[in-house]
mmCIF file of C-alpha atoms in Angstrom:
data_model
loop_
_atom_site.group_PDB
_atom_site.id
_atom_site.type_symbol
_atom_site.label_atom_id
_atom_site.label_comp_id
_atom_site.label_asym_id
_atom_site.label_seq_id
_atom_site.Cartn_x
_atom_site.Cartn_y
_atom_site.Cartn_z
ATOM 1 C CA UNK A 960 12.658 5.226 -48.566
ATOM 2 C CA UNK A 961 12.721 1.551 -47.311
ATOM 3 C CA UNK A 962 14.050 3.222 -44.382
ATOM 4 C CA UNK A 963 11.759 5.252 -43.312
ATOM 5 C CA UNK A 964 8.800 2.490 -44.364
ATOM 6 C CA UNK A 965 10.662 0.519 -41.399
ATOM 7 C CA UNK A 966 10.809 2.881 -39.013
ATOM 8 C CA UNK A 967 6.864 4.072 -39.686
ATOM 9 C CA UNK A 968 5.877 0.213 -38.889
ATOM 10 C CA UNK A 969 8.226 0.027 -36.052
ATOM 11 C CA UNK A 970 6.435 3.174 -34.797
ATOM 12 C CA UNK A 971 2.824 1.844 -35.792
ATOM 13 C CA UNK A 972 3.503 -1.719 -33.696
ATOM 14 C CA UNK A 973 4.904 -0.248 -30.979
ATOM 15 C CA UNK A 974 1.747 2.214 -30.466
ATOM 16 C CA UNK A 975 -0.596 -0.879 -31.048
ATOM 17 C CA UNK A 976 1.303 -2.610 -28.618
ATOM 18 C CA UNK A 977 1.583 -0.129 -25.497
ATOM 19 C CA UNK A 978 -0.034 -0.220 -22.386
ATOM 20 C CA UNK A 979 -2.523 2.236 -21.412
ATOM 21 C CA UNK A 980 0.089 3.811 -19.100
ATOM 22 C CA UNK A 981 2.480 3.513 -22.218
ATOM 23 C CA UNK A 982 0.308 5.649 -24.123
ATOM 24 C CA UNK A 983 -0.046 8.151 -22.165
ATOM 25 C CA UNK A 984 3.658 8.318 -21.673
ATOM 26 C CA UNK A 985 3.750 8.783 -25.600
ATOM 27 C CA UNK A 986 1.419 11.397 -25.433
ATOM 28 C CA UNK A 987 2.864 13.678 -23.016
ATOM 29 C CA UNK A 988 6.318 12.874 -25.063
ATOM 30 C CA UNK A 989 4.233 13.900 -28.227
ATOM 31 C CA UNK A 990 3.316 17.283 -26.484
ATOM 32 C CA UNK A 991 6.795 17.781 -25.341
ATOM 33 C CA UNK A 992 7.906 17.557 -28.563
ATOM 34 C CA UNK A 993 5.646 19.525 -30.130
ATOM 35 C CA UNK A 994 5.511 22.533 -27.852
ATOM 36 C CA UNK A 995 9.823 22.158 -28.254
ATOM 37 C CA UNK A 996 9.397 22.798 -32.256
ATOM 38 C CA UNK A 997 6.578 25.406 -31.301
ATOM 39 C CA UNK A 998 8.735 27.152 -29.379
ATOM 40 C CA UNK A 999 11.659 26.990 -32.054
ATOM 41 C CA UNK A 1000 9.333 27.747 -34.659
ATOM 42 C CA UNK A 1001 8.126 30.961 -32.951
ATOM 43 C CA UNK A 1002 11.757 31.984 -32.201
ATOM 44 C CA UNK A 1003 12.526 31.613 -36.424
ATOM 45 C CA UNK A 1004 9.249 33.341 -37.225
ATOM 46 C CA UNK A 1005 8.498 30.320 -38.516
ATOM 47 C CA UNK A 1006 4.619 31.087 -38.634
ATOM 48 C CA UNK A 1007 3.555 28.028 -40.662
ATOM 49 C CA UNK A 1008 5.500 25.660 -38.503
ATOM 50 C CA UNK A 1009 4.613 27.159 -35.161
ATOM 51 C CA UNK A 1010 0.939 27.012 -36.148
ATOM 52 C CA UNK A 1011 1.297 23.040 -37.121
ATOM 53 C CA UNK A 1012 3.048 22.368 -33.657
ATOM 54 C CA UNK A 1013 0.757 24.432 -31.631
ATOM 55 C CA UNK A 1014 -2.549 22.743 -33.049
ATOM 56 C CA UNK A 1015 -0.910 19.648 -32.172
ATOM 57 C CA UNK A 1016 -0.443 20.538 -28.736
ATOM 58 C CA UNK A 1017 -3.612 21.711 -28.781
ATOM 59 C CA UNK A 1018 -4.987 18.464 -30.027
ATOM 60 C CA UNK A 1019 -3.230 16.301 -27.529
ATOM 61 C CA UNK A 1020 -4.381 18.157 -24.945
ATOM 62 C CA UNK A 1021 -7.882 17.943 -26.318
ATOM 63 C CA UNK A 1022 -7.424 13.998 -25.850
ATOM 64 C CA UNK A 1023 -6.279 13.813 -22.470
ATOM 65 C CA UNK A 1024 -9.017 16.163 -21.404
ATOM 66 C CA UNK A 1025 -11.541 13.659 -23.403
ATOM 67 C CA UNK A 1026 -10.199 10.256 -21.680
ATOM 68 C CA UNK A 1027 -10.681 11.839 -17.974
ATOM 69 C CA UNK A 1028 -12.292 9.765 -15.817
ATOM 70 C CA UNK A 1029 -14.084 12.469 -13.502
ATOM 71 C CA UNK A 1030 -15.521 10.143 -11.021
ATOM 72 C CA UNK A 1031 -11.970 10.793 -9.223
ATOM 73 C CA UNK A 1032 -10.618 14.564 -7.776
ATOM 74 C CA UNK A 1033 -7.486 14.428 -9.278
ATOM 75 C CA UNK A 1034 -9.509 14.187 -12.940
ATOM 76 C CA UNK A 1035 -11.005 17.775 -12.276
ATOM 77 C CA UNK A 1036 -7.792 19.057 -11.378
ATOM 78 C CA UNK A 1037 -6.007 17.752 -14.474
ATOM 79 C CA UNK A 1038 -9.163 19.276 -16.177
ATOM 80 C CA UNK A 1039 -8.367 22.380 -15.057
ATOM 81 C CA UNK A 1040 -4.822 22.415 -15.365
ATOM 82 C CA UNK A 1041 -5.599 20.891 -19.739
ATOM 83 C CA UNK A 1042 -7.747 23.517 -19.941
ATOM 84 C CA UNK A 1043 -5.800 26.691 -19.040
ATOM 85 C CA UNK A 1044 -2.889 25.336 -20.942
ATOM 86 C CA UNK A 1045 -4.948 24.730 -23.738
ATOM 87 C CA UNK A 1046 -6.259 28.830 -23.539
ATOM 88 C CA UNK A 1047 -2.235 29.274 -23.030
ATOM 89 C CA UNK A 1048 -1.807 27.627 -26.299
ATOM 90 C CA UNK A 1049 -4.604 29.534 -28.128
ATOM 91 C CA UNK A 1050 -3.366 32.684 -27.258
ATOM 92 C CA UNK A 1051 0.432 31.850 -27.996
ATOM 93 C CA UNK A 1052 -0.453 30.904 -31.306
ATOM 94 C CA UNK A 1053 -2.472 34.452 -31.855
ATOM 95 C CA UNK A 1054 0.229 36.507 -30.290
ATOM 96 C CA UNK A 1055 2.691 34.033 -32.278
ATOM 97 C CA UNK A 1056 4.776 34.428 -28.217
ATOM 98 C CA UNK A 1057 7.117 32.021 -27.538
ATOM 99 C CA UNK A 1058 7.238 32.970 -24.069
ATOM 100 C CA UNK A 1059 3.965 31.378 -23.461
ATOM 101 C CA UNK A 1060 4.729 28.535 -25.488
ATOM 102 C CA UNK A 1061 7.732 27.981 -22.872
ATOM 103 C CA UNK A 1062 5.587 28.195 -20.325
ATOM 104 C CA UNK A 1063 3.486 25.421 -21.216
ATOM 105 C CA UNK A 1064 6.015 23.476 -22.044
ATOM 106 C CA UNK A 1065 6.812 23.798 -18.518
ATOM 107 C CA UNK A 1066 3.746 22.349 -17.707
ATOM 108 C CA UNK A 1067 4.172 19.462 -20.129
ATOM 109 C CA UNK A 1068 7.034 18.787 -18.985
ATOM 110 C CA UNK A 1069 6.318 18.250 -15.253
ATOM 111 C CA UNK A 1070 3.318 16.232 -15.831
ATOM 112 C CA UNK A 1071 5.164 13.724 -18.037
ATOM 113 C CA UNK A 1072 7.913 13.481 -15.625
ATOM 114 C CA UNK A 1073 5.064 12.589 -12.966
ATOM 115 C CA UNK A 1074 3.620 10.142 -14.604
ATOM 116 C CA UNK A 1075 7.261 8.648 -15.690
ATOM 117 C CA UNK A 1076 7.952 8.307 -12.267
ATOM 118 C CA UNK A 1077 4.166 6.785 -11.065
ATOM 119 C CA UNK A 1078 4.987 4.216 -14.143
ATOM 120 C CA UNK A 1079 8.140 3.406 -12.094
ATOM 121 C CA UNK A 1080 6.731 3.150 -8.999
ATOM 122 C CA UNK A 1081 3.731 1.043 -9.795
ATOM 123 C CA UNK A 1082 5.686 -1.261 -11.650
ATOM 124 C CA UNK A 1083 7.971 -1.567 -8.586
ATOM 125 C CA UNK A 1084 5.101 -2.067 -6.264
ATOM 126 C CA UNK A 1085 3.484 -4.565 -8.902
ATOM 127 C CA UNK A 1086 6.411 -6.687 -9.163
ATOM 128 C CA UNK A 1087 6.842 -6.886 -5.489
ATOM 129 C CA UNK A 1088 3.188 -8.144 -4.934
ATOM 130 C CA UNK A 1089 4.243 -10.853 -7.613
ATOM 131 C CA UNK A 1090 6.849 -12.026 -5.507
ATOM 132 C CA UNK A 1091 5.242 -12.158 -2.090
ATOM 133 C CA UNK A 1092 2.156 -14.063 -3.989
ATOM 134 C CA UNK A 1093 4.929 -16.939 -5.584
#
């Protein structure tokens, strides 16, 4: 139990302490995850389950969509792309298909890896503007 305590406050600082680029990384990890146990769920007919994993897709989703800034084109693309996987997710939890599930997880999957590597690159170009400025 004193375990798990641990690990919760571990998990609660290092949220509280993230970046806004962090974050997001955690999120789309979060929806990866999610849509993995959705999709494991579904294969089990484990309706319960899948339902939990898919609303919590669903809901991260919901939060990227919210924290677009739309003054930029990429924002309505995102937009667009959020909300047809969201619709995906909607009807893969009616049809209880993992098939659609997988293909949003696709999806997920892509966009974190993007972001993963724009994280990598920034931080490269960031710390080579620190240098040329010493």
């Amino acid at each position: 139990m004193a375990l798990k305590n641990a690990y919760d406050q571990y998990k609660e600082n290092s949220v509280y302490t993230a970046s806004p680029e962090e974050l997001t990384l955690m999120l789309y990890n979060g929806l990866v995850k999610f849509l993995m146990q959705a999709q494991m769920a579904l294969n089990d007919k484990n309706i319960e389950k899948a339902n939990k994993s898919i609303i919590r897709a669903q809901d991260i989703i919901s939060e990227f969509r919210c924290t677009l800034d739309m003054k930029y084109d990429i924002a309505h693309q995102l937009d667009l792309l959020y909300d047809y996987m969201y619709r995906r997710l909607v009807d893969a939890n009616i049809k209880k298909d993992g098939a659609i599930a997988e293909e949003v997880l696709g999806f997920a999957k892509e966009l974190r890896d993007t972001w993963e590597q724009a994280m990598k690159i920034a931080k490269q170009q960031n710390s080579r503007t620190a240098q040329v400025a010493k």
